[in-house]
Short mmCIF file of C-alpha atoms in Angstrom, two decimals:
data_model
loop_
_atom_site.label_atom_id
_atom_site.label_comp_id
_atom_site.label_asym_id
_atom_site.label_seq_id
_atom_site.Cartn_x
_atom_site.Cartn_y
_atom_site.Cartn_z
CA UNK T 1 -1.78 17.05 10.06
CA UNK T 2 -4.89 17.06 12.25
CA UNK T 3 -5.26 14.08 14.58
CA UNK T 4 -8.66 13.01 13.20
CA UNK T 5 -7.32 13.14 9.63
CA UNK T 6 -4.28 11.13 10.64
CA UNK T 7 -6.44 8.47 12.30
CA UNK T 8 -8.48 8.06 9.12
CA UNK T 9 -5.25 7.91 7.13
CA UNK T 10 -3.89 5.31 9.55
CA UNK T 11 -6.97 3.11 9.06
CA UNK T 12 -6.81 3.50 5.29
CA UNK T 13 -3.07 2.69 5.29
CA UNK T 14 -3.70 -0.48 7.28
CA UNK T 15 -6.31 -1.52 4.71
CA UNK T 16 -3.92 -0.73 1.86
CA UNK T 17 -1.05 -2.68 3.46
CA UNK T 18 -3.26 -5.71 4.09
CA UNK T 19 -4.43 -5.79 0.47
CA UNK T 20 -2.59 -8.52 -1.45
CA UNK T 21 -0.12 -7.04 -3.92
CA UNK T 22 3.30 -7.71 -5.51
CA UNK T 23 5.29 -6.75 -2.40
CA UNK T 24 3.15 -8.74 0.02
CA UNK T 25 3.46 -11.77 -2.28
CA UNK T 26 7.21 -11.21 -2.44
CA UNK T 27 7.38 -11.09 1.37
CA UNK T 28 5.43 -14.35 1.54
CA UNK T 29 7.65 -16.02 -1.05
CA UNK T 30 10.93 -14.86 0.44
CA UNK T 31 9.71 -15.63 3.94
CA UNK T 32 9.08 -19.23 2.90
CA UNK T 33 12.34 -19.55 0.92
CA UNK T 34 14.80 -17.55 3.03
CA UNK T 35 13.20 -17.08 6.45
CA UNK T 36 11.84 -13.95 8.10
CA UNK T 37 15.21 -12.50 9.12
CA UNK T 38 16.69 -12.40 5.61
CA UNK T 39 13.35 -11.25 4.17
CA UNK T 40 13.88 -8.01 6.14
CA UNK T 41 16.12 -6.92 3.23
CA UNK T 42 13.23 -7.45 0.83
CA UNK T 43 10.84 -5.56 3.08
CA UNK T 44 13.17 -2.60 3.61
CA UNK T 45 13.69 -2.36 -0.15
CA UNK T 46 9.94 -2.22 -0.66
CA UNK T 47 9.51 0.42 2.04
CA UNK T 48 12.13 2.62 0.33
CA UNK T 49 10.31 2.19 -2.98
CA UNK T 50 6.91 3.07 -1.50
CA UNK T 51 8.37 6.13 0.23
CA UNK T 52 9.83 7.33 -3.07
CA UNK T 53 6.44 6.92 -4.77
CA UNK T 54 4.71 8.83 -1.97
CA UNK T 55 7.23 11.65 -2.38
CA UNK T 56 6.72 11.70 -6.14
CA UNK T 57 2.95 11.78 -5.81
CA UNK T 58 2.86 14.42 -3.06
CA UNK T 59 5.34 16.86 -4.57
CA UNK T 60 3.77 16.42 -7.98
CA UNK T 61 0.50 17.41 -6.35
CA UNK T 62 2.28 20.37 -4.77
CA UNK T 63 3.11 21.78 -8.20
CA UNK T 64 -0.56 21.53 -9.18
CA UNK T 65 -1.71 23.18 -5.97
CA UNK T 66 0.58 26.14 -6.55
CA UNK T 67 -1.19 26.69 -9.89
CA UNK T 68 -4.69 26.57 -8.39
CA UNK T 69 -6.01 25.73 -4.94
CA UNK T 70 -9.27 24.47 -6.50
CA UNK T 71 -7.27 21.68 -8.16
CA UNK T 72 -7.25 19.83 -4.83
CA UNK T 73 -11.05 19.65 -4.78
CA UNK T 74 -11.10 18.26 -8.31
CA UNK T 75 -8.38 15.75 -7.44
CA UNK T 76 -10.35 14.59 -4.40
CA UNK T 77 -13.41 13.82 -6.50
CA UNK T 78 -11.45 12.18 -9.31
CA UNK T 79 -9.36 10.28 -6.77
CA UNK T 80 -12.48 9.21 -4.89
CA UNK T 81 -13.98 7.83 -8.10
CA UNK T 82 -10.75 5.94 -8.79
CA UNK T 83 -10.75 4.42 -5.30
CA UNK T 84 -14.34 3.25 -5.78
CA UNK T 85 -13.36 1.66 -9.10
CA UNK T 86 -10.29 0.07 -7.52
CA UNK T 87 -12.45 -1.30 -4.71
CA UNK T 88 -14.82 -2.84 -7.26
CA UNK T 89 -11.92 -4.43 -9.13
CA UNK T 90 -10.55 -5.87 -5.88
CA UNK T 91 -14.02 -7.14 -4.91
CA UNK T 92 -14.15 -9.12 -8.18
CA UNK T 93 -10.57 -10.41 -8.07
CA UNK T 94 -10.01 -14.12 -7.32
CA UNK T 95 -8.15 -15.48 -4.32
CA UNK T 96 -4.38 -15.51 -4.59
CA UNK T 97 -2.50 -18.78 -5.00
CA UNK T 98 1.19 -18.55 -4.18
CA UNK T 99 3.42 -21.15 -5.79
CA UNK T 100 6.98 -21.60 -4.49
CA UNK T 101 9.70 -22.46 -6.97
CA UNK T 102 12.15 -24.50 -4.98
CA UNK T 103 14.67 -24.58 -7.83
CA UNK T 104 14.92 -20.78 -8.10
CA UNK T 105 18.36 -19.18 -7.81
CA UNK T 106 19.25 -18.15 -4.28
CA UNK T 107 19.60 -14.40 -3.76
CA UNK T 108 22.06 -12.51 -1.58
CA UNK T 109 20.96 -9.75 0.78
CA UNK T 110 21.56 -7.06 -1.87
CA UNK T 111 19.48 -9.08 -4.34
CA UNK T 112 16.62 -9.37 -1.84
CA UNK T 113 16.71 -5.61 -1.21
CA UNK T 114 16.78 -4.90 -4.94
CA UNK T 115 13.80 -7.17 -5.63
CA UNK T 116 11.76 -5.48 -2.90
CA UNK T 117 12.68 -2.01 -4.19
CA UNK T 118 11.96 -2.78 -7.84
CA UNK T 119 8.72 -4.58 -7.01
CA UNK T 120 7.43 -1.37 -5.42
CA UNK T 121 8.80 1.02 -8.06
CA UNK T 122 7.91 -1.04 -11.13
CA UNK T 123 4.17 -1.14 -10.44
CA UNK T 124 2.54 1.91 -12.14
CA UNK T 125 -0.75 1.18 -10.39
CA UNK T 126 0.90 2.10 -7.07
CA UNK T 127 1.69 5.62 -8.28
CA UNK T 128 -1.83 5.99 -9.65
CA UNK T 129 -3.21 4.82 -6.32
CA UNK T 130 -1.17 7.32 -4.34
CA UNK T 131 -2.22 10.06 -6.75
CA UNK T 132 -5.83 9.23 -5.88
CA UNK T 133 -5.27 8.36 -2.23
CA UNK T 134 -3.11 11.20 -0.90
CA UNK T 135 -5.24 14.21 -1.98
CA UNK T 136 -7.96 12.98 0.36
CA UNK T 137 -5.67 13.79 3.32
CA UNK T 138 -3.64 16.82 2.21
CA UNK T 139 -4.33 20.08 4.03
CA UNK T 140 -3.23 22.93 1.71
CA UNK T 141 -3.06 25.27 4.72
CA UNK T 142 -0.26 23.24 6.32
CA UNK T 143 3.33 22.59 5.26
CA UNK T 144 3.54 19.86 2.65
CA UNK T 145 6.94 18.60 3.80
CA UNK T 146 5.69 17.88 7.33
CA UNK T 147 2.61 16.15 5.93
CA UNK T 148 4.83 14.04 3.65
CA UNK T 149 7.03 12.97 6.58
CA UNK T 150 3.97 12.00 8.65
CA UNK T 151 2.24 10.15 5.80
CA UNK T 152 5.36 8.38 4.55
CA UNK T 153 6.48 7.36 8.07
CA UNK T 154 2.99 6.10 8.94
CA UNK T 155 2.59 4.03 5.80
CA UNK T 156 6.18 2.74 5.85
CA UNK T 157 5.80 1.58 9.46
CA UNK T 158 2.55 -0.24 8.78
CA UNK T 159 3.84 -1.80 5.57
CA UNK T 160 6.98 -2.99 7.33
CA UNK T 161 5.03 -4.65 10.15
CA UNK T 162 2.49 -6.29 7.82
CA UNK T 163 5.12 -7.66 5.43
CA UNK T 164 7.29 -8.91 8.29
CA UNK T 165 4.31 -10.75 9.79
CA UNK T 166 3.59 -12.26 6.36
CA UNK T 167 7.20 -13.42 6.13
CA UNK T 168 7.08 -15.00 9.60
CA UNK T 169 3.74 -16.68 8.95
CA UNK T 170 4.41 -17.59 5.31
CA UNK T 171 3.53 -21.29 5.55
CA UNK T 172 0.40 -20.62 7.60
CA UNK T 173 -0.91 -17.68 5.55
CA UNK T 174 -0.58 -19.29 2.12
CA UNK T 175 -3.30 -21.96 2.61
CA UNK T 176 -5.58 -19.38 4.26
CA UNK T 177 -5.24 -17.03 1.28
CA UNK T 178 -6.19 -19.86 -1.05
CA UNK T 179 -9.29 -20.73 1.02
CA UNK T 180 -10.49 -17.36 2.30
CA UNK T 181 -8.72 -14.92 0.03
CA UNK T 182 -11.86 -14.10 -1.97
CA UNK T 183 -13.70 -12.86 1.13
CA UNK T 184 -10.60 -10.96 2.24
CA UNK T 185 -10.40 -9.23 -1.14
CA UNK T 186 -14.04 -8.21 -0.80
CA UNK T 187 -13.44 -6.70 2.64
CA UNK T 188 -10.49 -4.66 1.35
CA UNK T 189 -12.41 -3.67 -1.78
CA UNK T 190 -15.30 -2.44 0.35
CA UNK T 191 -12.89 -0.38 2.45
CA UNK T 192 -11.44 1.32 -0.63
CA UNK T 193 -14.89 2.05 -2.02
CA UNK T 194 -16.05 3.47 1.31
CA UNK T 195 -13.02 5.77 1.47
CA UNK T 196 -13.61 6.84 -2.12
CA UNK T 197 -17.23 7.78 -1.43
CA UNK T 198 -16.91 9.27 2.05
CA UNK T 199 -13.81 11.44 2.01
CA UNK T 200 -14.66 13.81 -0.87
CA UNK T 201 -18.04 14.41 0.80
CA UNK T 202 -16.70 15.07 4.29
CA UNK T 203 -13.58 17.14 3.61
#
């Protein structure tokens, strides 16, 4: 993976990880209920789930690329359009309001891991996103396995750090999301739309 492509991917992955979603909300909730240390089980479960989805998306794309190299160009344009649409949806979405349920059943470490894993795997929008997101960065002239390792490790590392920070700052971040979450959603939505427009034109 070329360094300039990886840097763009790194920036896009940071934007994706910062975007509020089921796993970030779970990290916030568990951070407030169980503390940051135990929430590591939740976070690791989510990272495993995201890595599995990246593998599924990338190697599914590999089968298409073997049929026709021109498929990648089509996927980039379709994926770019999807990212623009996703950015618009995020721009319009309201601020998140996280409610803690103090009476909820306490989970063990295995339960925390399982919730993080299933939260990542059970969201079909994540797989659709990766199907649109990853073709923008795939180089068909390079080995797909190496690219998968680089992309998965990059995203997993960023996601881990972001969710852990959310867990540590749970009580401080929740009021901020309620007050400034709308503007934050618009910033992330603009980033997705920019990626969707720019990458198919420049690659």
